[in-house]
Every structure is written in structure tokens, then in C-alpha cells.
Amino acid sequence: MDQSAVQAPVQADVSEDLLLGGRVRLRQPKVGYRAGVDAALLAATCDAKPGQRVLEAGCGVGAALLAAAARRPGASFTGVERDPAALALAMQNIALNDLAEAVTAIGADVAGGFRALALPAFEAVMSNPPFFDDAGALRGPHPAREGAYLATDGLAAWMDFLLKAVREGGSLTLIHRADRLGDILALLAPKAGSVRIRPVQPFADQPAKRVLVRAIKTGKAPLVLLPALVLHDRSEAKHTPAAEAILRGEAALDWT
């Protein structure tokens, strides 16, 4: 473990939060983009087996990366992040959670393509790509959030990176806006199939705002639409029991 990273005091503009019911400690900015439910759900879908290699494109400070590693001991994880400040926190968080043997984070831009990393293809890739391609679609986010919300090179660049990063027969998983599902399927179609989709609904009587999508590179099986995950009900609880169990790391979000 890098003891200097663990012993370093938390900066005034950084908070230290707990994920998976306290199993993962996460340092992240107090202002700007902060890890939330999307990262937790993405991590919960990871089903990597021991010995397999997983890449996350746009890992930020490492929330999904570290939660997935905590859920899947024996697998190895690599995060790619272009923002130097986020990357520095990701490296702190890896050390903070004593996961240096299983997790690495490297500085690179998805727009540069996977081949620029000079790495062999992975058994699995995952991502929570920026939700917007057009800066005009954003309603004045805090400048610190813009990089996380705006895909300056478009969703196509992210999908191309992921498709090149995963080996044939490997899995590609992402969480995104439900209204971009058509675009996602079109970008996957030339090279990946066996698509499985799980909608994520805020309430049972409201449309899905997110979709979790799993595809297999060169897969040929028919598309499957799975039952939705409902995050909230009308009780006083913050989340439904199913969602709470997933967020606390007590249950996985499988693809059946």
C-alpha cells in the first residue's frame, strides 16, 4: 500500500465518503461531479471472474472501478481518466482501499483511441459515458462538472474506444440516458450483439431515465429486454429494498 496516499490529510475541497456499506472509502470533490447511483449500478453489473481483466473508460475518481473490484476479488481492473485532478484522486483512492494489486488508473483521453494505450484487449469493459454531446443541451453546469457531462468527441468516440478495448466474446457494459438507447444500439450493431437491456426507473409508475446495456463483442443472440430496476417507492425509505441491497453491496445486478 502507498502509505503516503493513505496518511495524507483530506484536502479542504475534498470529502471522504463510504460506498458499499462502508467497504469502499472514496475521496471526491465537494463541488463539481460527485459519484452517485449510476456508478454504483455500473459496478453492481460487473460479473468478472478471477483472473479476468476489466477496463473502465472515464473512471473519474474511481467510484465504479473500486466498487467493482471490491465486489469481484481476483479480477484485475484498469481505469482510464483524462482529467488530472480526478486521476490523482483515483490513485489516492486505490491506495486508500489497499487495492493497488488489483486496480490501476492511467491518464489518457478516450478520444485518442484504445490503440494509443498499447494494451492487450480486455475480457470486459464498462463505462458511464458523458450524457451529452452538445454543450447547448447543458443548463450551465458547474465548470468542474462539464467534463463528466459533456462528451466533446461524441458518444460514437466512446463506443469505438470500448469496442476496440474488448476482445471477441468479451462483454461491454454501460449506463446511460434512456433516451440515447437507440443511438447506443446503432453504434453497437456493427461489432457487438447478444444485447441485454435493463431499464432503471425512478418510480414504478414513471418512465425509465437510465438504461444499463450489456453487449457481447461478435455476439449473435437476440436482444433481451429485462425487468426494470425501480429505485424508489412512495414509502419514507430512500430506496426500494432491491435498490438498497444493490447499493450497499448486498446484492448484484445480474443479467438474467
Short mmCIF file of C-alpha atoms in Angstrom, two decimals:
data_model
loop_
_atom_site.label_atom_id
_atom_site.label_comp_id
_atom_site.label_asym_id
_atom_site.label_seq_id
_atom_site.Cartn_x
_atom_site.Cartn_y
_atom_site.Cartn_z
CA MET A 1 0.00 0.00 0.00
CA ASP A 2 1.14 3.58 -0.69
CA GLN A 3 1.07 4.79 2.91
CA SER A 4 1.74 8.39 1.89
CA ALA A 5 -1.54 8.45 -0.04
CA VAL A 6 -3.47 6.90 2.84
CA GLN A 7 -1.96 9.12 5.52
CA ALA A 8 -2.30 12.33 3.51
CA PRO A 9 -4.96 14.56 5.09
CA VAL A 10 -8.16 15.09 3.17
CA GLN A 11 -7.99 18.42 1.35
CA ALA A 12 -10.45 21.12 2.31
CA ASP A 13 -12.26 20.88 -1.03
CA VAL A 14 -12.47 17.07 -0.90
CA SER A 15 -14.81 14.83 1.07
CA GLU A 16 -14.22 11.23 2.08
CA ASP A 17 -17.35 9.13 1.62
CA LEU A 18 -18.27 5.48 2.05
CA LEU A 19 -19.61 3.12 -0.62
CA LEU A 20 -20.98 -0.42 -0.43
CA GLY A 21 -22.00 -0.07 3.18
CA GLY A 22 -18.55 1.14 4.18
CA ARG A 23 -16.45 -1.39 2.26
CA VAL A 24 -15.02 1.31 -0.03
CA ARG A 25 -13.69 4.72 1.03
CA LEU A 26 -13.86 7.37 -1.67
CA ARG A 27 -12.28 10.80 -1.78
CA GLN A 28 -14.04 13.11 -4.21
CA PRO A 29 -14.52 16.85 -4.76
CA LYS A 30 -17.10 18.58 -2.59
CA VAL A 31 -18.05 20.77 -5.56
CA GLY A 32 -18.45 19.51 -9.11
CA TYR A 33 -19.17 15.99 -10.30
CA ARG A 34 -19.70 13.51 -7.46
CA ALA A 35 -20.19 9.78 -7.77
CA GLY A 36 -23.76 8.65 -7.31
CA VAL A 37 -26.23 5.90 -8.10
CA ASP A 38 -25.08 5.49 -11.72
CA ALA A 39 -21.56 4.48 -10.68
CA ALA A 40 -22.92 2.12 -8.04
CA LEU A 41 -25.24 0.41 -10.52
CA LEU A 42 -22.48 0.07 -13.10
CA ALA A 43 -20.23 -1.61 -10.53
CA ALA A 44 -23.07 -3.90 -9.48
CA THR A 45 -23.37 -5.28 -13.02
CA CYS A 46 -19.73 -6.38 -13.16
CA ASP A 47 -19.54 -10.17 -13.17
CA ALA A 48 -15.83 -10.60 -13.92
CA LYS A 49 -14.33 -13.89 -12.83
CA PRO A 50 -10.98 -14.33 -11.05
CA GLY A 51 -8.13 -13.80 -13.49
CA GLN A 52 -10.15 -11.67 -15.90
CA ARG A 53 -9.16 -8.13 -16.82
CA VAL A 54 -11.68 -5.28 -16.78
CA LEU A 55 -11.27 -1.77 -18.16
CA GLU A 56 -13.37 1.27 -17.23
CA ALA A 57 -13.32 4.20 -19.64
CA GLY A 58 -13.71 7.52 -17.87
CA CYS A 59 -13.20 6.21 -14.34
CA GLY A 60 -13.21 9.63 -12.64
CA VAL A 61 -12.08 9.33 -9.02
CA GLY A 62 -12.62 5.57 -9.15
CA ALA A 63 -16.08 5.04 -7.63
CA ALA A 64 -17.33 2.33 -10.02
CA LEU A 65 -13.83 0.93 -10.52
CA LEU A 66 -13.19 0.38 -6.82
CA ALA A 67 -16.70 -0.83 -6.04
CA ALA A 68 -16.44 -3.40 -8.83
CA ALA A 69 -13.04 -4.53 -7.56
CA ALA A 70 -14.42 -4.91 -4.04
CA ARG A 71 -17.28 -6.98 -5.40
CA ARG A 72 -15.09 -9.14 -7.65
CA PRO A 73 -11.90 -10.20 -5.85
CA GLY A 74 -9.45 -11.99 -8.08
CA ALA A 75 -10.21 -9.93 -11.18
CA SER A 76 -7.95 -7.04 -12.19
CA PHE A 77 -9.18 -3.57 -13.10
CA THR A 78 -7.76 -0.68 -15.13
CA GLY A 79 -9.30 2.78 -15.17
CA VAL A 80 -8.72 5.38 -17.88
CA GLU A 81 -9.23 9.05 -17.00
CA ARG A 82 -8.26 12.23 -18.85
CA ASP A 83 -8.74 14.77 -16.03
CA PRO A 84 -5.54 15.08 -13.97
CA ALA A 85 -7.31 16.08 -10.75
CA ALA A 86 -9.74 13.16 -10.95
CA LEU A 87 -6.91 10.81 -11.83
CA ALA A 88 -4.91 11.95 -8.80
CA LEU A 89 -7.87 11.23 -6.53
CA ALA A 90 -8.41 7.86 -8.20
CA MET A 91 -4.83 6.91 -7.39
CA GLN A 92 -5.29 8.08 -3.80
CA ASN A 93 -8.45 6.02 -3.54
CA ILE A 94 -6.77 2.90 -4.86
CA ALA A 95 -4.15 3.17 -2.12
CA LEU A 96 -6.71 4.19 0.49
CA ASN A 97 -8.58 0.92 -0.12
CA ASP A 98 -5.45 -1.24 -0.31
CA LEU A 99 -6.32 -2.30 -3.86
CA ALA A 100 -3.07 -1.50 -5.67
CA GLU A 101 -2.55 -5.15 -6.59
CA ALA A 102 -5.93 -5.35 -8.30
CA VAL A 103 -6.58 -1.83 -9.61
CA THR A 104 -4.60 0.68 -11.67
CA ALA A 105 -5.56 4.05 -13.13
CA ILE A 106 -3.87 5.64 -16.13
CA GLY A 107 -4.11 9.07 -17.67
CA ALA A 108 -5.46 9.01 -21.21
CA ASP A 109 -8.22 10.50 -23.32
CA VAL A 110 -10.85 8.24 -24.88
CA ALA A 111 -10.70 10.46 -27.96
CA GLY A 112 -7.15 9.24 -28.54
CA GLY A 113 -8.40 5.70 -29.14
CA PHE A 114 -7.67 2.45 -27.39
CA ARG A 115 -4.66 1.56 -29.53
CA ALA A 116 -2.78 4.55 -28.09
CA LEU A 117 -2.69 2.75 -24.74
CA ALA A 118 -0.66 -0.15 -26.19
CA LEU A 119 -2.57 -2.63 -24.02
CA PRO A 120 -3.97 -6.06 -24.92
CA ALA A 121 -7.74 -6.29 -25.27
CA PHE A 122 -9.73 -6.88 -22.08
CA GLU A 123 -12.23 -9.59 -21.19
CA ALA A 124 -14.70 -6.91 -20.11
CA VAL A 125 -15.10 -3.16 -20.46
CA MET A 126 -17.51 -0.81 -18.75
CA SER A 127 -18.32 2.88 -18.79
CA ASN A 128 -20.64 5.65 -17.69
CA PRO A 129 -20.01 7.94 -20.68
CA PRO A 130 -20.79 11.66 -20.51
CA PHE A 131 -24.51 12.11 -21.11
CA PHE A 132 -24.38 14.99 -23.59
CA ASP A 133 -22.68 15.62 -26.93
CA ASP A 134 -23.90 19.20 -27.35
CA ALA A 135 -22.79 21.90 -24.92
CA GLY A 136 -26.02 23.76 -25.77
CA ALA A 137 -28.03 20.94 -24.18
CA LEU A 138 -26.49 21.62 -20.78
CA ARG A 139 -28.08 24.10 -18.44
CA GLY A 140 -24.96 25.81 -17.18
CA PRO A 141 -23.32 23.07 -15.11
CA HIS A 142 -20.59 23.95 -12.65
CA PRO A 143 -17.34 24.11 -14.68
CA ALA A 144 -15.98 21.19 -12.63
CA ARG A 145 -18.83 19.02 -13.88
CA GLU A 146 -18.59 19.82 -17.56
CA GLY A 147 -16.01 17.17 -18.41
CA ALA A 148 -18.13 14.46 -16.80
CA TYR A 149 -21.35 15.53 -18.53
CA LEU A 150 -20.10 16.57 -21.97
CA ALA A 151 -18.62 14.11 -24.48
CA THR A 152 -16.73 16.60 -26.62
CA ASP A 153 -15.98 13.93 -29.22
CA GLY A 154 -19.47 12.45 -29.07
CA LEU A 155 -20.86 9.15 -27.88
CA ALA A 156 -19.51 7.47 -31.02
CA ALA A 157 -15.91 8.03 -29.87
CA TRP A 158 -16.68 6.35 -26.54
CA MET A 159 -18.36 3.38 -28.17
CA ASP A 160 -15.50 2.98 -30.63
CA PHE A 161 -13.00 3.01 -27.76
CA LEU A 162 -14.92 0.37 -25.82
CA LEU A 163 -15.44 -1.88 -28.84
CA LYS A 164 -11.73 -1.82 -29.64
CA ALA A 165 -10.77 -2.35 -25.98
CA VAL A 166 -12.73 -5.59 -25.55
CA ARG A 167 -11.70 -8.93 -27.03
CA GLU A 168 -14.01 -11.04 -29.20
CA GLY A 169 -16.51 -12.79 -26.97
CA GLY A 170 -15.91 -10.26 -24.19
CA SER A 171 -18.57 -8.08 -22.59
CA LEU A 172 -19.24 -4.36 -22.91
CA THR A 173 -21.40 -2.72 -20.24
CA LEU A 174 -22.55 0.85 -19.89
CA ILE A 175 -25.11 3.01 -18.14
CA HIS A 176 -26.59 5.96 -19.99
CA ARG A 177 -29.68 8.07 -20.53
CA ALA A 178 -32.69 6.04 -21.59
CA ASP A 179 -33.38 8.40 -24.49
CA ARG A 180 -29.99 7.55 -26.02
CA LEU A 181 -30.76 3.82 -26.23
CA GLY A 182 -31.43 3.97 -29.97
CA ASP A 183 -28.05 5.62 -30.58
CA ILE A 184 -26.29 3.08 -28.37
CA LEU A 185 -27.82 0.13 -30.21
CA ALA A 186 -26.94 1.63 -33.59
CA LEU A 187 -23.31 2.15 -32.54
CA LEU A 188 -23.07 -1.40 -31.16
CA ALA A 189 -24.72 -3.09 -34.13
CA PRO A 190 -21.75 -3.49 -36.46
CA LYS A 191 -19.50 -5.27 -33.98
CA ALA A 192 -21.48 -6.43 -30.95
CA GLY A 193 -24.69 -8.31 -30.27
CA SER A 194 -26.39 -10.52 -27.69
CA VAL A 195 -27.60 -7.25 -26.19
CA ARG A 196 -29.38 -7.24 -22.85
CA ILE A 197 -31.05 -4.08 -21.55
CA ARG A 198 -32.21 -3.29 -18.04
CA PRO A 199 -34.22 -0.08 -17.66
CA VAL A 200 -33.77 1.90 -14.45
CA GLN A 201 -36.93 3.69 -13.32
CA PRO A 202 -37.10 6.36 -10.59
CA PHE A 203 -40.57 5.03 -9.58
CA ALA A 204 -42.59 2.06 -10.82
CA ASP A 205 -45.16 4.39 -12.43
CA GLN A 206 -42.59 6.59 -14.20
CA PRO A 207 -40.62 6.01 -17.40
CA ALA A 208 -37.02 4.85 -17.20
CA LYS A 209 -34.44 7.64 -17.12
CA ARG A 210 -31.42 5.33 -17.34
CA VAL A 211 -30.62 2.10 -19.12
CA LEU A 212 -27.97 -0.46 -18.33
CA VAL A 213 -26.78 -2.12 -21.53
CA ARG A 214 -24.69 -5.28 -21.84
CA ALA A 215 -23.41 -6.49 -25.22
CA ILE A 216 -21.01 -9.21 -26.31
CA LYS A 217 -18.45 -8.45 -28.99
CA THR A 218 -19.35 -10.60 -32.01
CA GLY A 219 -22.40 -11.91 -30.07
CA LYS A 220 -25.30 -13.16 -32.17
CA ALA A 221 -28.10 -13.87 -29.68
CA PRO A 222 -31.37 -11.89 -29.90
CA LEU A 223 -31.83 -8.71 -27.91
CA VAL A 224 -33.39 -9.21 -24.46
CA LEU A 225 -35.29 -6.55 -22.51
CA LEU A 226 -35.02 -7.38 -18.81
CA PRO A 227 -37.32 -6.34 -15.95
CA ALA A 228 -36.70 -2.79 -14.76
CA LEU A 229 -34.89 -1.86 -11.59
CA VAL A 230 -37.07 0.57 -9.62
CA LEU A 231 -35.08 2.91 -7.40
CA HIS A 232 -37.78 4.47 -5.20
CA ASP A 233 -41.26 3.78 -3.87
CA ARG A 234 -43.71 6.03 -2.07
CA SER A 235 -42.57 5.00 1.40
CA GLU A 236 -40.28 7.02 3.64
CA ALA A 237 -37.32 4.83 2.71
CA LYS A 238 -34.71 6.42 0.46
CA HIS A 239 -34.66 3.44 -1.92
CA THR A 240 -36.65 0.33 -2.64
CA PRO A 241 -35.37 -2.75 -0.78
CA ALA A 242 -33.98 -4.18 -4.04
CA ALA A 243 -32.14 -0.97 -4.90
CA GLU A 244 -30.85 -0.54 -1.34
CA ALA A 245 -29.42 -4.07 -1.30
CA ILE A 246 -27.59 -3.37 -4.57
CA LEU A 247 -26.23 0.00 -3.42
CA ARG A 248 -24.98 -1.47 -0.14
CA GLY A 249 -23.22 -4.32 -1.96
CA GLU A 250 -25.51 -6.98 -0.52
CA ALA A 251 -26.82 -7.97 -3.96
CA ALA A 252 -25.56 -7.87 -7.53
CA LEU A 253 -27.42 -6.60 -10.55
CA ASP A 254 -27.34 -9.60 -12.81
CA TRP A 255 -28.24 -10.03 -16.49
CA THR A 256 -30.95 -12.67 -16.14
#
